[in-house]
């Protein structure tokens, strides 16, 4: 480029010198320079006009013919234009492929701008969500998906858990929404048909609830006869004592399992809005602490209780009693005799906490993500000895979900365990004595 520029500059200087010499011989050097410069400027203007016409013409036209600096400019612009068009074509093909791939997905994929307006959706979005290309682009998403549960989920900007709601377009269809934030506030929404999974889960819940309910009657009969036999036959038939006691232990264990299954089934299927009332958690924990001391005779743990007596929360007292009791009972059962167990009830700037800590054997971290699954056993032999049902932590998890809370577990082998019920700060209510004052 610099070479052509130097050539063009040298040519112009030579022309000016020639014009000056010619004009000097006639006695008018300025006129000579002007006579040479004006045609050169006119030629430059013509080249500039050709460049402007070419830039404004069809992209497929060839550049004007020229030499020197202008020829180089035309050639470079033409090459850059071809590269640019190839890049645009490649990007266009990528977009088309992405759209074709997304349209092949059976899940609805929707993109909304930072203001919550529809930008794009795939074919499944039209089928599952009822969006119309001609009228809905640019519309607020919450004007088209009007379910209050979706609106609350969409506006909360807390998308850690997916939302499952019935479809407004098709009866009997259930959709699961998962939202991801990207870019500068845009949101990608994926909606999938989970009707089959929902129905299977409903069948499982119904089956567990029905079987558990039906087992209660034969269990009551078995327990009744066992108690009668134990009261009347043991004196006359001492050799039956051991067998009857073992049968009674297993009947009690089965009864506990049935009761836990029924409670868990109720927690899973109860989707109604709970009316939360102030719960005196300090008093509740004191009663659980006294019950724990009564259970502690064989293990001789050192159990301590640390309470904020002024701290109450809104909730369901029976559900909270079940959750807290399960954590305390687990600590007593699965911690080696003579261990230290601490119960704490406190708050900080991030929420309200009920915490059970022990200095027992601890749990391998690989088991922690699955501890709240039904019947999951981190240590099969330990559970068989204690007679646990394997449902305690699942019950705790579902109780906390009802209270918009979560279970946090920290444990290391040989370092003990900490189970923490973390309630949002908005759950807190003033203590009864404060409200009276």
PDB file of N, CA and C in Angstrom, residues 202-295:
ATOM      1  N   UNK A 202     -47.186 -40.195  40.118  1.00  0.00           N
ATOM      2  CA  UNK A 202     -48.471 -40.202  40.811  1.00  0.00           C
ATOM      3  C   UNK A 202     -48.914 -41.629  41.123  1.00  0.00           C
ATOM      4  N   UNK A 203     -48.687 -42.541  40.168  1.00  0.00           N
ATOM      5  CA  UNK A 203     -49.021 -43.947  40.408  1.00  0.00           C
ATOM      6  C   UNK A 203     -48.187 -44.510  41.559  1.00  0.00           C
ATOM      7  N   UNK A 204     -46.894 -44.147  41.575  1.00  0.00           N
ATOM      8  CA  UNK A 204     -46.032 -44.627  42.657  1.00  0.00           C
ATOM      9  C   UNK A 204     -46.519 -44.116  44.009  1.00  0.00           C
ATOM     10  N   UNK A 205     -46.836 -42.833  44.065  1.00  0.00           N
ATOM     11  CA  UNK A 205     -47.312 -42.254  45.326  1.00  0.00           C
ATOM     12  C   UNK A 205     -48.622 -42.894  45.763  1.00  0.00           C
ATOM     13  N   UNK A 206     -49.540 -43.085  44.796  1.00  0.00           N
ATOM     14  CA  UNK A 206     -50.821 -43.703  45.135  1.00  0.00           C
ATOM     15  C   UNK A 206     -50.626 -45.136  45.607  1.00  0.00           C
ATOM     16  N   UNK A 207     -49.710 -45.853  44.920  1.00  0.00           N
ATOM     17  CA  UNK A 207     -49.462 -47.235  45.295  1.00  0.00           C
ATOM     18  C   UNK A 207     -48.899 -47.314  46.715  1.00  0.00           C
ATOM     19  N   UNK A 208     -47.896 -46.478  47.000  1.00  0.00           N
ATOM     20  CA  UNK A 208     -47.286 -46.491  48.333  1.00  0.00           C
ATOM     21  C   UNK A 208     -48.316 -46.130  49.386  1.00  0.00           C
ATOM     22  N   UNK A 209     -49.118 -45.086  49.102  1.00  0.00           N
ATOM     23  CA  UNK A 209     -50.116 -44.648  50.078  1.00  0.00           C
ATOM     24  C   UNK A 209     -51.160 -45.736  50.314  1.00  0.00           C
ATOM     25  N   UNK A 210     -51.650 -46.349  49.237  1.00  0.00           N
ATOM     26  CA  UNK A 210     -52.692 -47.372  49.376  1.00  0.00           C
ATOM     27  C   UNK A 210     -52.169 -48.621  50.076  1.00  0.00           C
ATOM     28  N   UNK A 211     -50.974 -49.076  49.660  1.00  0.00           N
ATOM     29  CA  UNK A 211     -50.420 -50.281  50.285  1.00  0.00           C
ATOM     30  C   UNK A 211     -50.132 -50.029  51.759  1.00  0.00           C
ATOM     31  N   UNK A 212     -49.567 -48.850  52.056  1.00  0.00           N
ATOM     32  CA  UNK A 212     -49.261 -48.537  53.450  1.00  0.00           C
ATOM     33  C   UNK A 212     -50.533 -48.487  54.279  1.00  0.00           C
ATOM     34  N   UNK A 213     -51.570 -47.904  53.693  1.00  0.00           N
ATOM     35  CA  UNK A 213     -52.836 -47.819  54.428  1.00  0.00           C
ATOM     36  C   UNK A 213     -53.436 -49.210  54.655  1.00  0.00           C
ATOM     37  N   UNK A 214     -53.377 -50.046  53.611  1.00  0.00           N
ATOM     38  CA  UNK A 214     -53.966 -51.377  53.734  1.00  0.00           C
ATOM     39  C   UNK A 214     -53.181 -52.263  54.699  1.00  0.00           C
ATOM     40  N   UNK A 215     -51.893 -51.999  54.858  1.00  0.00           N
ATOM     41  CA  UNK A 215     -51.086 -52.815  55.766  1.00  0.00           C
ATOM     42  C   UNK A 215     -51.394 -52.537  57.234  1.00  0.00           C
ATOM     43  N   UNK A 216     -51.981 -51.387  57.508  1.00  0.00           N
ATOM     44  CA  UNK A 216     -52.213 -51.033  58.903  1.00  0.00           C
ATOM     45  C   UNK A 216     -53.177 -52.000  59.592  1.00  0.00           C
ATOM     46  N   UNK A 217     -54.217 -52.436  58.877  1.00  0.00           N
ATOM     47  CA  UNK A 217     -55.205 -53.330  59.490  1.00  0.00           C
ATOM     48  C   UNK A 217     -54.603 -54.686  59.839  1.00  0.00           C
ATOM     49  N   UNK A 218     -53.959 -55.392  58.887  1.00  0.00           N
ATOM     50  CA  UNK A 218     -53.363 -56.683  59.290  1.00  0.00           C
ATOM     51  C   UNK A 218     -52.273 -56.515  60.347  1.00  0.00           C
ATOM     52  N   UNK A 219     -51.527 -55.408  60.310  1.00  0.00           N
ATOM     53  CA  UNK A 219     -50.510 -55.183  61.328  1.00  0.00           C
ATOM     54  C   UNK A 219     -51.138 -55.018  62.710  1.00  0.00           C
ATOM     55  N   UNK A 220     -52.272 -54.319  62.756  1.00  0.00           N
ATOM     56  CA  UNK A 220     -52.963 -54.145  64.038  1.00  0.00           C
ATOM     57  C   UNK A 220     -53.429 -55.494  64.588  1.00  0.00           C
ATOM     58  N   UNK A 221     -53.956 -56.348  63.691  1.00  0.00           N
ATOM     59  CA  UNK A 221     -54.403 -57.677  64.123  1.00  0.00           C
ATOM     60  C   UNK A 221     -53.219 -58.501  64.618  1.00  0.00           C
ATOM     61  N   UNK A 222     -52.122 -58.493  63.840  1.00  0.00           N
ATOM     62  CA  UNK A 222     -50.941 -59.276  64.230  1.00  0.00           C
ATOM     63  C   UNK A 222     -50.413 -58.805  65.572  1.00  0.00           C
ATOM     64  N   UNK A 223     -50.311 -57.486  65.750  1.00  0.00           N
ATOM     65  CA  UNK A 223     -49.798 -56.952  67.005  1.00  0.00           C
ATOM     66  C   UNK A 223     -50.704 -57.323  68.181  1.00  0.00           C
ATOM     67  N   UNK A 224     -52.015 -57.254  67.920  1.00  0.00           N
ATOM     68  CA  UNK A 224     -52.950 -57.599  68.993  1.00  0.00           C
ATOM     69  C   UNK A 224     -52.800 -59.037  69.450  1.00  0.00           C
ATOM     70  N   UNK A 225     -52.724 -59.979  68.493  1.00  0.00           N
ATOM     71  CA  UNK A 225     -52.568 -61.388  68.855  1.00  0.00           C
ATOM     72  C   UNK A 225     -51.205 -61.649  69.503  1.00  0.00           C
ATOM     73  N   UNK A 226     -50.161 -60.963  69.009  1.00  0.00           N
ATOM     74  CA  UNK A 226     -48.844 -61.154  69.608  1.00  0.00           C
ATOM     75  C   UNK A 226     -48.840 -60.708  71.069  1.00  0.00           C
ATOM     76  N   UNK A 227     -49.450 -59.565  71.325  1.00  0.00           N
ATOM     77  CA  UNK A 227     -49.519 -59.091  72.712  1.00  0.00           C
ATOM     78  C   UNK A 227     -50.290 -60.071  73.588  1.00  0.00           C
ATOM     79  N   UNK A 228     -51.370 -60.623  73.017  1.00  0.00           N
ATOM     80  CA  UNK A 228     -52.156 -61.611  73.783  1.00  0.00           C
ATOM     81  C   UNK A 228     -51.328 -62.852  74.069  1.00  0.00           C
ATOM     82  N   UNK A 229     -50.657 -63.363  73.032  1.00  0.00           N
ATOM     83  CA  UNK A 229     -49.823 -64.555  73.225  1.00  0.00           C
ATOM     84  C   UNK A 229     -48.713 -64.298  74.239  1.00  0.00           C
ATOM     85  N   UNK A 230     -48.095 -63.103  74.143  1.00  0.00           N
ATOM     86  CA  UNK A 230     -47.002 -62.797  75.052  1.00  0.00           C
ATOM     87  C   UNK A 230     -47.492 -62.703  76.501  1.00  0.00           C
ATOM     88  N   UNK A 231     -48.728 -62.216  76.676  1.00  0.00           N
ATOM     89  CA  UNK A 231     -49.261 -62.086  78.035  1.00  0.00           C
ATOM     90  C   UNK A 231     -49.709 -63.430  78.611  1.00  0.00           C
ATOM     91  N   UNK A 232     -50.196 -64.313  77.732  1.00  0.00           N
ATOM     92  CA  UNK A 232     -50.837 -65.528  78.244  1.00  0.00           C
ATOM     93  C   UNK A 232     -49.985 -66.779  78.097  1.00  0.00           C
ATOM     94  N   UNK A 233     -49.114 -66.828  77.070  1.00  0.00           N
ATOM     95  CA  UNK A 233     -48.408 -68.077  76.783  1.00  0.00           C
ATOM     96  C   UNK A 233     -46.996 -68.133  77.323  1.00  0.00           C
ATOM     97  N   UNK A 234     -46.407 -66.959  77.576  1.00  0.00           N
ATOM     98  CA  UNK A 234     -45.003 -67.000  77.976  1.00  0.00           C
ATOM     99  C   UNK A 234     -44.788 -67.741  79.295  1.00  0.00           C
ATOM    100  N   UNK A 235     -45.703 -67.582  80.231  1.00  0.00           N
ATOM    101  CA  UNK A 235     -45.542 -68.276  81.519  1.00  0.00           C
ATOM    102  C   UNK A 235     -45.678 -69.781  81.355  1.00  0.00           C
ATOM    103  N   UNK A 236     -46.607 -70.187  80.500  1.00  0.00           N
ATOM    104  CA  UNK A 236     -46.826 -71.619  80.300  1.00  0.00           C
ATOM    105  C   UNK A 236     -45.852 -72.226  79.300  1.00  0.00           C
ATOM    106  N   UNK A 237     -45.397 -71.420  78.376  1.00  0.00           N
ATOM    107  CA  UNK A 237     -44.496 -71.922  77.316  1.00  0.00           C
ATOM    108  C   UNK A 237     -43.286 -70.986  77.229  1.00  0.00           C
ATOM    109  N   UNK A 238     -42.373 -71.060  78.151  1.00  0.00           N
ATOM    110  CA  UNK A 238     -41.217 -70.136  78.141  1.00  0.00           C
ATOM    111  C   UNK A 238     -40.350 -70.279  76.904  1.00  0.00           C
ATOM    112  N   UNK A 239     -40.396 -71.460  76.254  1.00  0.00           N
ATOM    113  CA  UNK A 239     -39.577 -71.633  75.060  1.00  0.00           C
ATOM    114  C   UNK A 239     -40.084 -70.783  73.888  1.00  0.00           C
ATOM    115  N   UNK A 240     -41.374 -70.306  73.976  1.00  0.00           N
ATOM    116  CA  UNK A 240     -41.905 -69.436  72.925  1.00  0.00           C
ATOM    117  C   UNK A 240     -41.548 -67.968  73.153  1.00  0.00           C
ATOM    118  N   UNK A 241     -40.990 -67.656  74.303  1.00  0.00           N
ATOM    119  CA  UNK A 241     -40.749 -66.259  74.662  1.00  0.00           C
ATOM    120  C   UNK A 241     -39.866 -65.548  73.643  1.00  0.00           C
ATOM    121  N   UNK A 242     -38.771 -66.197  73.306  1.00  0.00           N
ATOM    122  CA  UNK A 242     -37.838 -65.544  72.387  1.00  0.00           C
ATOM    123  C   UNK A 242     -38.468 -65.291  71.027  1.00  0.00           C
ATOM    124  N   UNK A 243     -39.161 -66.294  70.509  1.00  0.00           N
ATOM    125  CA  UNK A 243     -39.794 -66.131  69.196  1.00  0.00           C
ATOM    126  C   UNK A 243     -40.859 -65.050  69.203  1.00  0.00           C
ATOM    127  N   UNK A 244     -41.686 -65.006  70.246  1.00  0.00           N
ATOM    128  CA  UNK A 244     -42.733 -63.983  70.311  1.00  0.00           C
ATOM    129  C   UNK A 244     -42.130 -62.580  70.420  1.00  0.00           C
ATOM    130  N   UNK A 245     -41.067 -62.459  71.201  1.00  0.00           N
ATOM    131  CA  UNK A 245     -40.425 -61.148  71.335  1.00  0.00           C
ATOM    132  C   UNK A 245     -39.845 -60.682  70.005  1.00  0.00           C
ATOM    133  N   UNK A 246     -39.217 -61.593  69.284  1.00  0.00           N
ATOM    134  CA  UNK A 246     -38.657 -61.210  67.985  1.00  0.00           C
ATOM    135  C   UNK A 246     -39.758 -60.832  67.009  1.00  0.00           C
ATOM    136  N   UNK A 247     -40.846 -61.594  67.010  1.00  0.00           N
ATOM    137  CA  UNK A 247     -41.968 -61.265  66.133  1.00  0.00           C
ATOM    138  C   UNK A 247     -42.549 -59.900  66.481  1.00  0.00           C
ATOM    139  N   UNK A 248     -42.649 -59.605  67.760  1.00  0.00           N
ATOM    140  CA  UNK A 248     -43.196 -58.321  68.184  1.00  0.00           C
ATOM    141  C   UNK A 248     -42.267 -57.176  67.775  1.00  0.00           C
ATOM    142  N   UNK A 249     -40.949 -57.394  67.891  1.00  0.00           N
ATOM    143  CA  UNK A 249     -40.002 -56.365  67.462  1.00  0.00           C
ATOM    144  C   UNK A 249     -40.157 -56.054  65.974  1.00  0.00           C
ATOM    145  N   UNK A 250     -40.288 -57.102  65.171  1.00  0.00           N
ATOM    146  CA  UNK A 250     -40.423 -56.886  63.738  1.00  0.00           C
ATOM    147  C   UNK A 250     -41.767 -56.255  63.390  1.00  0.00           C
ATOM    148  N   UNK A 251     -42.814 -56.611  64.138  1.00  0.00           N
ATOM    149  CA  UNK A 251     -44.116 -55.984  63.903  1.00  0.00           C
ATOM    150  C   UNK A 251     -44.063 -54.492  64.226  1.00  0.00           C
ATOM    151  N   UNK A 252     -43.375 -54.153  65.313  1.00  0.00           N
ATOM    152  CA  UNK A 252     -43.212 -52.740  65.663  1.00  0.00           C
ATOM    153  C   UNK A 252     -42.392 -52.010  64.606  1.00  0.00           C
ATOM    154  N   UNK A 253     -41.385 -52.689  64.097  1.00  0.00           N
ATOM    155  CA  UNK A 253     -40.564 -52.065  63.056  1.00  0.00           C
ATOM    156  C   UNK A 253     -41.387 -51.850  61.786  1.00  0.00           C
ATOM    157  N   UNK A 254     -42.191 -52.844  61.416  1.00  0.00           N
ATOM    158  CA  UNK A 254     -43.034 -52.694  60.243  1.00  0.00           C
ATOM    159  C   UNK A 254     -44.073 -51.595  60.452  1.00  0.00           C
ATOM    160  N   UNK A 255     -44.599 -51.485  61.662  1.00  0.00           N
ATOM    161  CA  UNK A 255     -45.564 -50.425  61.948  1.00  0.00           C
ATOM    162  C   UNK A 255     -44.910 -49.052  61.800  1.00  0.00           C
ATOM    163  N   UNK A 256     -43.672 -48.908  62.285  1.00  0.00           N
ATOM    164  CA  UNK A 256     -42.947 -47.641  62.130  1.00  0.00           C
ATOM    165  C   UNK A 256     -42.717 -47.332  60.655  1.00  0.00           C
ATOM    166  N   UNK A 257     -42.383 -48.375  59.876  1.00  0.00           N
ATOM    167  CA  UNK A 257     -42.173 -48.182  58.448  1.00  0.00           C
ATOM    168  C   UNK A 257     -43.454 -47.728  57.761  1.00  0.00           C
ATOM    169  N   UNK A 258     -44.564 -48.365  58.084  1.00  0.00           N
ATOM    170  CA  UNK A 258     -45.855 -47.990  57.483  1.00  0.00           C
ATOM    171  C   UNK A 258     -46.218 -46.561  57.855  1.00  0.00           C
ATOM    172  N   UNK A 259     -46.024 -46.198  59.112  1.00  0.00           N
ATOM    173  CA  UNK A 259     -46.346 -44.835  59.543  1.00  0.00           C
ATOM    174  C   UNK A 259     -45.482 -43.809  58.817  1.00  0.00           C
ATOM    175  N   UNK A 260     -44.194 -44.132  58.647  1.00  0.00           N
ATOM    176  CA  UNK A 260     -43.313 -43.208  57.923  1.00  0.00           C
ATOM    177  C   UNK A 260     -43.707 -43.103  56.455  1.00  0.00           C
ATOM    178  N   UNK A 261     -44.075 -44.231  55.847  1.00  0.00           N
ATOM    179  CA  UNK A 261     -44.510 -44.207  54.448  1.00  0.00           C
ATOM    180  C   UNK A 261     -45.777 -43.368  54.288  1.00  0.00           C
ATOM    181  N   UNK A 262     -46.713 -43.516  55.205  1.00  0.00           N
ATOM    182  CA  UNK A 262     -47.936 -42.723  55.136  1.00  0.00           C
ATOM    183  C   UNK A 262     -47.643 -41.234  55.308  1.00  0.00           C
ATOM    184  N   UNK A 263     -46.753 -40.900  56.248  1.00  0.00           N
ATOM    185  CA  UNK A 263     -46.393 -39.501  56.445  1.00  0.00           C
ATOM    186  C   UNK A 263     -45.689 -38.938  55.221  1.00  0.00           C
ATOM    187  N   UNK A 264     -44.749 -39.703  54.670  1.00  0.00           N
ATOM    188  CA  UNK A 264     -44.029 -39.241  53.491  1.00  0.00           C
ATOM    189  C   UNK A 264     -44.967 -39.090  52.297  1.00  0.00           C
ATOM    190  N   UNK A 265     -45.904 -40.029  52.158  1.00  0.00           N
ATOM    191  CA  UNK A 265     -46.872 -39.940  51.072  1.00  0.00           C
ATOM    192  C   UNK A 265     -47.736 -38.689  51.213  1.00  0.00           C
ATOM    193  N   UNK A 266     -48.136 -38.383  52.432  1.00  0.00           N
ATOM    194  CA  UNK A 266     -48.944 -37.177  52.650  1.00  0.00           C
ATOM    195  C   UNK A 266     -48.142 -35.920  52.335  1.00  0.00           C
ATOM    196  N   UNK A 267     -46.875 -35.903  52.716  1.00  0.00           N
ATOM    197  CA  UNK A 267     -46.041 -34.741  52.438  1.00  0.00           C
ATOM    198  C   UNK A 267     -45.824 -34.549  50.948  1.00  0.00           C
ATOM    199  N   UNK A 268     -45.708 -35.663  50.208  1.00  0.00           N
ATOM    200  CA  UNK A 268     -45.462 -35.572  48.767  1.00  0.00           C
ATOM    201  C   UNK A 268     -46.707 -35.154  48.002  1.00  0.00           C
ATOM    202  N   UNK A 269     -47.865 -35.640  48.425  1.00  0.00           N
ATOM    203  CA  UNK A 269     -49.086 -35.405  47.651  1.00  0.00           C
ATOM    204  C   UNK A 269     -49.839 -34.165  48.077  1.00  0.00           C
ATOM    205  N   UNK A 270     -49.550 -33.610  49.239  1.00  0.00           N
ATOM    206  CA  UNK A 270     -50.270 -32.429  49.715  1.00  0.00           C
ATOM    207  C   UNK A 270     -49.707 -31.194  49.038  1.00  0.00           C
ATOM    208  N   UNK A 271     -50.380 -30.720  47.983  1.00  0.00           N
ATOM    209  CA  UNK A 271     -49.935 -29.554  47.229  1.00  0.00           C
ATOM    210  C   UNK A 271     -50.732 -28.298  47.568  1.00  0.00           C
ATOM    211  N   UNK A 272     -51.560 -28.363  48.545  1.00  0.00           N
ATOM    212  CA  UNK A 272     -52.357 -27.199  48.921  1.00  0.00           C
ATOM    213  C   UNK A 272     -51.477 -26.157  49.604  1.00  0.00           C
ATOM    214  N   UNK A 273     -51.934 -24.923  49.576  1.00  0.00           N
ATOM    215  CA  UNK A 273     -51.210 -23.851  50.235  1.00  0.00           C
ATOM    216  C   UNK A 273     -51.383 -23.974  51.749  1.00  0.00           C
ATOM    217  N   UNK A 274     -50.292 -24.170  52.457  1.00  0.00           N
ATOM    218  CA  UNK A 274     -50.363 -24.359  53.894  1.00  0.00           C
ATOM    219  C   UNK A 274     -50.569 -23.018  54.587  1.00  0.00           C
ATOM    220  N   UNK A 275     -51.390 -23.027  55.596  1.00  0.00           N
ATOM    221  CA  UNK A 275     -51.556 -21.848  56.433  1.00  0.00           C
ATOM    222  C   UNK A 275     -50.524 -21.939  57.542  1.00  0.00           C
ATOM    223  N   UNK A 276     -49.496 -21.139  57.423  1.00  0.00           N
ATOM    224  CA  UNK A 276     -48.418 -21.175  58.393  1.00  0.00           C
ATOM    225  C   UNK A 276     -48.790 -20.340  59.623  1.00  0.00           C
ATOM    226  N   UNK A 277     -48.582 -20.925  60.796  1.00  0.00           N
ATOM    227  CA  UNK A 277     -48.873 -20.251  62.048  1.00  0.00           C
ATOM    228  C   UNK A 277     -47.598 -20.137  62.873  1.00  0.00           C
ATOM    229  N   UNK A 278     -47.545 -19.156  63.764  1.00  0.00           N
ATOM    230  CA  UNK A 278     -46.358 -19.048  64.626  1.00  0.00           C
ATOM    231  C   UNK A 278     -46.151 -20.319  65.442  1.00  0.00           C
ATOM    232  N   UNK A 279     -44.949 -20.821  65.404  1.00  0.00           N
ATOM    233  CA  UNK A 279     -44.590 -22.038  66.132  1.00  0.00           C
ATOM    234  C   UNK A 279     -43.528 -21.678  67.171  1.00  0.00           C
ATOM    235  N   UNK A 280     -43.785 -22.039  68.416  1.00  0.00           N
ATOM    236  CA  UNK A 280     -42.804 -21.815  69.473  1.00  0.00           C
ATOM    237  C   UNK A 280     -41.720 -22.866  69.407  1.00  0.00           C
ATOM    238  N   UNK A 281     -40.779 -22.684  68.520  1.00  0.00           N
ATOM    239  CA  UNK A 281     -39.744 -23.685  68.294  1.00  0.00           C
ATOM    240  C   UNK A 281     -38.899 -23.937  69.545  1.00  0.00           C
ATOM    241  N   UNK A 282     -38.531 -22.917  70.345  1.00  0.00           N
ATOM    242  CA  UNK A 282     -37.761 -23.225  71.557  1.00  0.00           C
ATOM    243  C   UNK A 282     -38.460 -24.230  72.473  1.00  0.00           C
ATOM    244  N   UNK A 283     -39.765 -24.042  72.694  1.00  0.00           N
ATOM    245  CA  UNK A 283     -40.500 -25.004  73.513  1.00  0.00           C
ATOM    246  C   UNK A 283     -40.568 -26.365  72.858  1.00  0.00           C
ATOM    247  N   UNK A 284     -40.755 -26.387  71.526  1.00  0.00           N
ATOM    248  CA  UNK A 284     -40.787 -27.656  70.801  1.00  0.00           C
ATOM    249  C   UNK A 284     -39.465 -28.396  70.939  1.00  0.00           C
ATOM    250  N   UNK A 285     -38.349 -27.689  70.801  1.00  0.00           N
ATOM    251  CA  UNK A 285     -37.047 -28.335  70.907  1.00  0.00           C
ATOM    252  C   UNK A 285     -36.754 -28.798  72.333  1.00  0.00           C
ATOM    253  N   UNK A 286     -37.274 -28.084  73.313  1.00  0.00           N
ATOM    254  CA  UNK A 286     -37.085 -28.536  74.691  1.00  0.00           C
ATOM    255  C   UNK A 286     -37.786 -29.866  74.925  1.00  0.00           C
ATOM    256  N   UNK A 287     -38.987 -30.020  74.354  1.00  0.00           N
ATOM    257  CA  UNK A 287     -39.702 -31.293  74.500  1.00  0.00           C
ATOM    258  C   UNK A 287     -38.966 -32.417  73.759  1.00  0.00           C
ATOM    259  N   UNK A 288     -38.469 -32.113  72.570  1.00  0.00           N
ATOM    260  CA  UNK A 288     -37.696 -33.119  71.831  1.00  0.00           C
ATOM    261  C   UNK A 288     -36.425 -33.469  72.591  1.00  0.00           C
ATOM    262  N   UNK A 289     -35.800 -32.464  73.211  1.00  0.00           N
ATOM    263  CA  UNK A 289     -34.587 -32.702  74.005  1.00  0.00           C
ATOM    264  C   UNK A 289     -34.878 -33.631  75.180  1.00  0.00           C
ATOM    265  N   UNK A 290     -36.004 -33.417  75.863  1.00  0.00           N
ATOM    266  CA  UNK A 290     -36.372 -34.298  76.987  1.00  0.00           C
ATOM    267  C   UNK A 290     -36.633 -35.718  76.508  1.00  0.00           C
ATOM    268  N   UNK A 291     -37.315 -35.850  75.361  1.00  0.00           N
ATOM    269  CA  UNK A 291     -37.552 -37.186  74.793  1.00  0.00           C
ATOM    270  C   UNK A 291     -36.225 -37.853  74.430  1.00  0.00           C
ATOM    271  N   UNK A 292     -35.288 -37.048  73.899  1.00  0.00           N
ATOM    272  CA  UNK A 292     -33.988 -37.607  73.524  1.00  0.00           C
ATOM    273  C   UNK A 292     -33.242 -38.110  74.754  1.00  0.00           C
ATOM    274  N   UNK A 293     -33.330 -37.391  75.848  1.00  0.00           N
ATOM    275  CA  UNK A 293     -32.672 -37.844  77.081  1.00  0.00           C
ATOM    276  C   UNK A 293     -33.249 -39.174  77.557  1.00  0.00           C
ATOM    277  N   UNK A 294     -34.575 -39.341  77.373  1.00  0.00           N
ATOM    278  CA  UNK A 294     -35.195 -40.599  77.778  1.00  0.00           C
ATOM    279  C   UNK A 294     -34.721 -41.761  76.898  1.00  0.00           C
ATOM    280  N   UNK A 295     -34.438 -41.481  75.615  1.00  0.00           N
ATOM    281  CA  UNK A 295     -33.958 -42.528  74.703  1.00  0.00           C
ATOM    282  C   UNK A 295     -32.469 -42.808  74.892  1.00  0.00           C
TER     283      UNK A 295
END
